[in-house]
Amino acid sequence: MRRRIAIGLALGLGGCAGRQSALDPASDQAVALHGLLGLMLAVCGIAYLLVLLFLGWALWRHRRRLDHAVELEPHDRVLQLGLGAWAGLMALGLVVLIGGSFLVDRTLARHDEAAADIRVTGHQWWWRLEYRDPAGGWIETANELHLPANRPTRIEIRSADVIHSFWIPNLSGKIDMIPGRTNHLTVTPRRLGWVRGQCAEFCGLQHARMALEVKVDTPEDFAAWLAGQARPAAAPSSPGAARGLSLIASGTCASCHRIRGAVGGGRAGPDLTHLASRRSLAAGTLPMSRGALGGWITQPQALKPGAEMPASGLAPDEALAIVSYLEGLR
Ligand code: CUA
């Protein structure tokens, strides 16, 4: 029996740890929010236990008189004292909660005056990411957010179409992405490695496939990664890849996608300059691989129905050439 309870608890709480969990905080802001959650649970838990305790006590005290009407003495001293103590306790609990909430809010707002380092724009159903270039201007990528550890990063949050919600549970609370409005958030990650973000506001058919891979790097690794993203696209490394590039530039791909240094292109879809350096495709829908790339460019509607990317109508040899080019975009 005890073992069964332990297994049940482990299964129930298993979802609380790991790379998409607010209960496994990995930044200053998430630690503060996690602390506030603990405080709320403690205060509300104590109030709940007290209510149950008094209910049990009242039932026990009057167990023989349950079938008679119970008359309350208006001047019952114990009752008056008890009610007074109860009201005082509730007021104290509320003061503790308000105090905790205020302190956490101050922690979250600590860098409110800083300029944004990263701009995130929600789209149906992917994330446009722009990083401030130390050399000036902005560097665009998509769907894989990199952050430096041990340093506050100010993130500007917007939407291009409907309301989305930016949420990386291990690093911060949720914040809405509202068309026509700019919100801000600061994160100071303290743990290296991958975590996962997810759009947290229902935004249409593929809301569930609007995931954000998040990598926390050392400041040095982050700077190196950013310098890599700032470079123009790699040149095609084979005749097949060169054919792929010319198919992209002359076909429908270029009306929505840009490949810096190779295809001027449109901005309706994700920037593909370093597509193959990301570890997933279509906002966390598929792992980055040759097969997934081929499937995605030929049958996007089968893999993510409703996505803005139309079926390409490419012949198999054309799709292969494009995949050869895309997988070289590291
Ligand atoms: Cu975007 Cu849900």
XYZ file of C-alpha atoms and ligand atoms in Angstrom:
332
model
C 0.000 0.000 0.000
C 2.750 2.419 1.004
C 4.614 1.549 -2.171
C 1.517 2.235 -4.255
C 1.106 5.646 -2.658
C 4.780 6.394 -3.334
C 4.393 5.388 -6.993
C 1.234 7.482 -7.278
C 2.989 10.495 -5.790
C 6.007 10.019 -8.041
C 3.766 9.840 -11.115
C 1.697 12.808 -10.014
C 4.690 14.981 -9.193
C 6.804 13.698 -12.104
C 5.352 16.435 -14.276
C 6.612 19.071 -11.832
C 10.313 18.651 -12.531
C 12.206 19.085 -15.760
C 12.565 21.382 -18.685
C 9.092 22.889 -18.787
C 8.143 23.397 -15.167
C 7.563 26.415 -12.953
C 8.389 24.150 -9.999
C 11.969 23.761 -11.210
C 13.054 27.426 -11.258
C 16.299 28.309 -13.059
C 16.370 32.113 -12.980
C 16.171 34.858 -10.333
C 12.636 35.755 -11.447
C 11.425 32.147 -11.455
C 12.958 31.565 -8.002
C 11.049 34.604 -6.677
C 7.767 33.396 -8.217
C 8.368 29.881 -6.915
C 8.896 31.328 -3.426
C 5.628 33.263 -3.686
C 3.828 30.082 -4.738
C 5.256 28.318 -1.668
C 4.132 31.160 0.611
C 0.602 31.142 -0.858
C 0.384 27.366 -0.504
C 1.544 27.578 3.118
C -0.837 30.383 4.146
C -3.850 28.937 2.333
C -2.963 25.404 3.467
C -2.846 26.473 7.136
C -6.186 28.334 6.789
C -7.745 25.259 5.167
C -6.437 22.909 7.847
C -7.733 25.214 10.608
C -11.203 25.312 9.009
C -11.290 21.515 8.835
C -10.011 21.236 12.403
C -12.706 23.543 13.793
C -15.393 21.862 11.734
C -14.350 18.487 13.159
C -14.231 19.886 16.655
C -17.713 21.462 16.337
C -19.188 18.216 15.024
C -17.549 16.239 17.809
C -18.719 18.665 20.515
C -22.305 18.536 19.357
C -22.368 14.891 18.321
C -25.195 14.025 20.736
C -27.256 17.077 19.903
C -27.215 16.778 16.123
C -30.922 15.998 15.927
C -31.840 18.949 18.133
C -31.735 22.573 17.118
C -28.494 24.084 18.400
C -29.001 27.410 20.031
C -26.161 29.885 19.999
C -25.683 31.993 23.074
C -25.315 35.562 21.832
C -22.858 36.323 24.615
C -20.906 33.096 24.464
C -17.438 34.236 25.582
C -15.563 31.385 23.894
C -17.378 32.019 20.621
C -16.590 35.722 20.684
C -12.935 35.140 21.464
C -12.723 32.450 18.807
C -14.255 34.652 16.113
C -11.968 37.547 17.053
C -8.884 35.336 16.882
C -10.057 33.907 13.551
C -10.542 37.368 12.004
C -7.098 38.434 13.292
C -5.481 35.321 11.848
C -7.088 35.880 8.441
C -5.962 39.528 8.422
C -2.425 38.415 9.292
C -2.466 35.838 6.478
C -3.607 38.501 3.991
C -0.894 40.917 5.134
C 1.753 38.196 4.692
C 0.450 37.427 1.177
C 0.301 41.089 0.150
C 3.818 41.664 1.518
C 5.216 38.623 -0.323
C 3.477 39.618 -3.548
C 4.853 43.168 -3.290
C 8.429 41.968 -2.754
C 8.253 39.534 -5.694
C 6.832 42.269 -7.907
C 9.807 44.496 -6.998
C 12.183 41.664 -7.950
C 10.472 41.217 -11.322
C 10.545 44.964 -12.018
C 14.199 45.452 -11.077
C 15.427 46.104 -14.630
C 12.368 47.899 -15.984
C 14.374 50.888 -17.195
C 16.885 48.921 -19.278
C 16.743 48.888 -23.087
C 15.601 45.661 -24.734
C 18.289 43.119 -25.680
C 15.906 40.800 -27.502
C 12.613 41.310 -29.333
C 10.161 38.408 -29.497
C 7.147 38.592 -31.807
C 4.388 35.987 -31.709
C 3.021 34.759 -35.036
C 0.499 32.051 -35.877
C 2.309 29.706 -35.027
C 5.938 30.535 -34.515
C 8.255 33.016 -32.805
C 10.247 35.760 -34.521
C 13.368 36.523 -32.484
C 15.595 39.567 -32.928
C 18.790 40.144 -30.961
C 20.500 43.449 -30.493
C 23.729 43.274 -32.489
C 26.710 44.568 -30.474
C 27.862 46.030 -33.808
C 24.538 47.876 -34.278
C 21.126 46.863 -35.629
C 19.269 43.598 -34.980
C 19.956 39.965 -35.864
C 16.910 37.902 -36.756
C 16.302 34.210 -36.072
C 13.250 32.143 -35.123
C 11.896 29.555 -32.688
C 15.086 28.959 -30.688
C 15.869 31.498 -28.005
C 19.419 31.776 -26.679
C 20.112 33.608 -23.424
C 23.313 34.399 -21.552
C 23.515 33.056 -17.976
C 24.004 35.190 -14.857
C 23.048 38.411 -16.599
C 19.669 40.183 -16.829
C 18.250 40.042 -20.353
C 15.486 42.467 -21.187
C 12.939 41.036 -23.630
C 10.461 43.097 -25.635
C 7.290 41.170 -26.372
C 4.863 41.770 -29.239
C 2.368 40.030 -31.479
C 1.947 40.215 -35.246
C -1.588 38.821 -35.420
C -3.655 37.503 -32.486
C -3.091 37.306 -28.729
C -0.387 34.823 -27.770
C 1.323 34.356 -24.428
C 5.073 34.122 -23.887
C 5.862 31.525 -21.242
C 9.098 29.795 -20.297
C 8.043 28.213 -16.973
C 11.586 27.525 -15.711
C 12.633 31.129 -16.320
C 9.675 33.467 -15.846
C 5.956 33.971 -15.448
C 3.587 34.315 -18.392
C 3.159 37.551 -20.261
C 0.571 38.223 -22.949
C 1.613 39.101 -26.490
C -1.002 41.602 -27.590
C -1.339 43.066 -31.104
C -0.540 46.787 -31.092
C 1.026 46.691 -27.639
C 4.566 46.143 -26.395
C 5.199 44.283 -23.146
C 8.488 43.676 -21.396
C 10.037 40.965 -19.306
C 13.463 40.475 -17.734
C 15.112 37.106 -17.134
C 18.349 36.414 -15.285
C 19.004 32.706 -15.955
C 21.177 30.868 -13.435
C 21.414 27.394 -14.938
C 23.003 26.367 -18.233
C 21.235 24.114 -20.709
C 17.945 23.644 -22.504
C 14.469 24.445 -21.243
C 11.217 24.654 -23.140
C 8.771 27.500 -23.633
C 5.232 27.263 -24.930
C 2.580 29.695 -26.120
C 0.177 29.834 -23.189
C -2.841 31.549 -24.748
C -5.125 29.727 -27.163
C -4.303 31.339 -30.515
C -5.894 29.058 -33.099
C -5.577 25.655 -34.671
C -1.871 25.048 -33.992
C -1.589 26.746 -30.593
C -0.187 23.525 -29.146
C 2.559 23.428 -31.801
C 3.883 26.838 -30.861
C 6.814 25.789 -28.733
C 10.012 27.679 -28.091
C 13.333 25.917 -27.556
C 15.397 27.889 -25.043
C 19.134 27.484 -24.481
C 20.981 29.181 -21.644
C 24.668 29.622 -22.536
C 27.659 31.019 -20.696
C 28.121 34.692 -21.686
C 31.129 33.674 -23.825
C 29.226 30.912 -25.632
C 26.291 33.258 -26.117
C 28.524 35.921 -27.681
C 30.069 33.309 -29.987
C 26.639 31.975 -30.947
C 25.348 35.482 -31.651
C 28.394 36.289 -33.780
C 27.640 33.123 -35.775
C 24.001 34.143 -36.263
C 25.094 37.600 -37.416
C 27.076 36.135 -40.318
C 25.431 35.804 -43.742
C 24.339 32.361 -44.924
C 26.856 29.710 -45.894
C 27.399 29.325 -49.622
C 25.995 26.142 -51.244
C 28.524 23.331 -50.858
C 27.462 21.163 -53.824
C 25.865 21.550 -57.261
C 22.637 20.091 -55.809
C 22.626 22.685 -53.041
C 23.331 25.465 -55.545
C 20.287 24.329 -57.519
C 18.291 24.380 -54.279
C 19.313 27.968 -53.652
C 18.250 29.084 -57.119
C 14.904 27.245 -56.719
C 14.303 29.076 -53.437
C 15.284 32.447 -54.881
C 13.132 32.100 -57.994
C 10.181 30.203 -56.457
C 7.472 30.865 -53.907
C 9.771 30.297 -50.864
C 11.332 33.734 -51.327
C 8.002 35.518 -51.040
C 7.962 34.750 -47.283
C 11.503 33.747 -46.258
C 14.739 35.635 -46.142
C 18.231 34.129 -46.214
C 20.725 36.865 -45.422
C 23.437 37.124 -48.036
C 21.599 34.801 -50.440
C 17.863 35.495 -50.809
C 16.368 38.975 -50.215
C 12.955 37.463 -49.698
C 9.916 38.418 -47.659
C 9.478 38.605 -43.920
C 6.136 36.852 -43.485
C 7.844 33.614 -42.408
C 10.883 32.722 -40.298
C 14.355 33.892 -41.290
C 16.208 30.855 -42.681
C 19.786 32.192 -42.661
C 20.948 29.677 -40.030
C 17.986 27.289 -40.145
C 20.044 24.097 -39.752
C 21.722 25.411 -36.587
C 18.385 25.102 -34.771
C 17.449 21.823 -33.230
C 13.805 21.748 -34.255
C 11.589 22.799 -37.112
C 8.223 24.586 -37.310
C 8.270 25.860 -33.698
C 9.103 22.575 -32.009
C 6.881 20.451 -34.282
C 9.678 18.282 -35.741
C 13.288 17.503 -34.835
C 15.764 19.100 -37.262
C 16.762 16.397 -39.727
C 17.009 15.787 -43.433
C 13.804 13.745 -43.437
C 11.861 16.311 -41.413
C 13.035 19.141 -43.694
C 11.918 17.195 -46.770
C 8.553 16.387 -45.218
C 8.024 19.927 -44.045
C 8.751 21.705 -47.335
C 6.650 19.299 -49.386
C 3.727 18.606 -47.024
C 3.513 21.355 -44.374
C -0.278 21.095 -44.220
C -0.098 17.398 -43.369
C 2.356 18.050 -40.513
C 0.864 21.270 -39.141
C -2.632 21.760 -40.593
C -3.624 25.390 -40.848
C -0.054 26.710 -40.834
C 0.526 29.710 -43.097
C 3.027 27.758 -45.193
C 1.284 26.453 -48.320
C 2.076 23.171 -50.044
C 4.942 23.887 -52.410
C 4.083 21.637 -55.340
C 7.779 20.814 -55.727
C 8.919 17.846 -57.789
C 10.853 15.267 -55.706
C 14.220 16.214 -57.246
C 13.543 19.910 -56.598
C 12.629 19.220 -52.967
C 15.840 17.184 -52.575
C 17.924 20.037 -53.971
C 16.292 22.518 -51.586
C 16.854 20.192 -48.616
C 20.544 19.843 -49.591
C 20.856 23.615 -49.505
C 18.854 24.157 -46.306
C 20.770 21.561 -44.293
C 23.970 23.457 -45.070
C 22.594 26.629 -43.427
C 24.368 26.151 -40.103
Cu 0.275 31.329 -29.861
Cu -1.120 29.972 -28.516
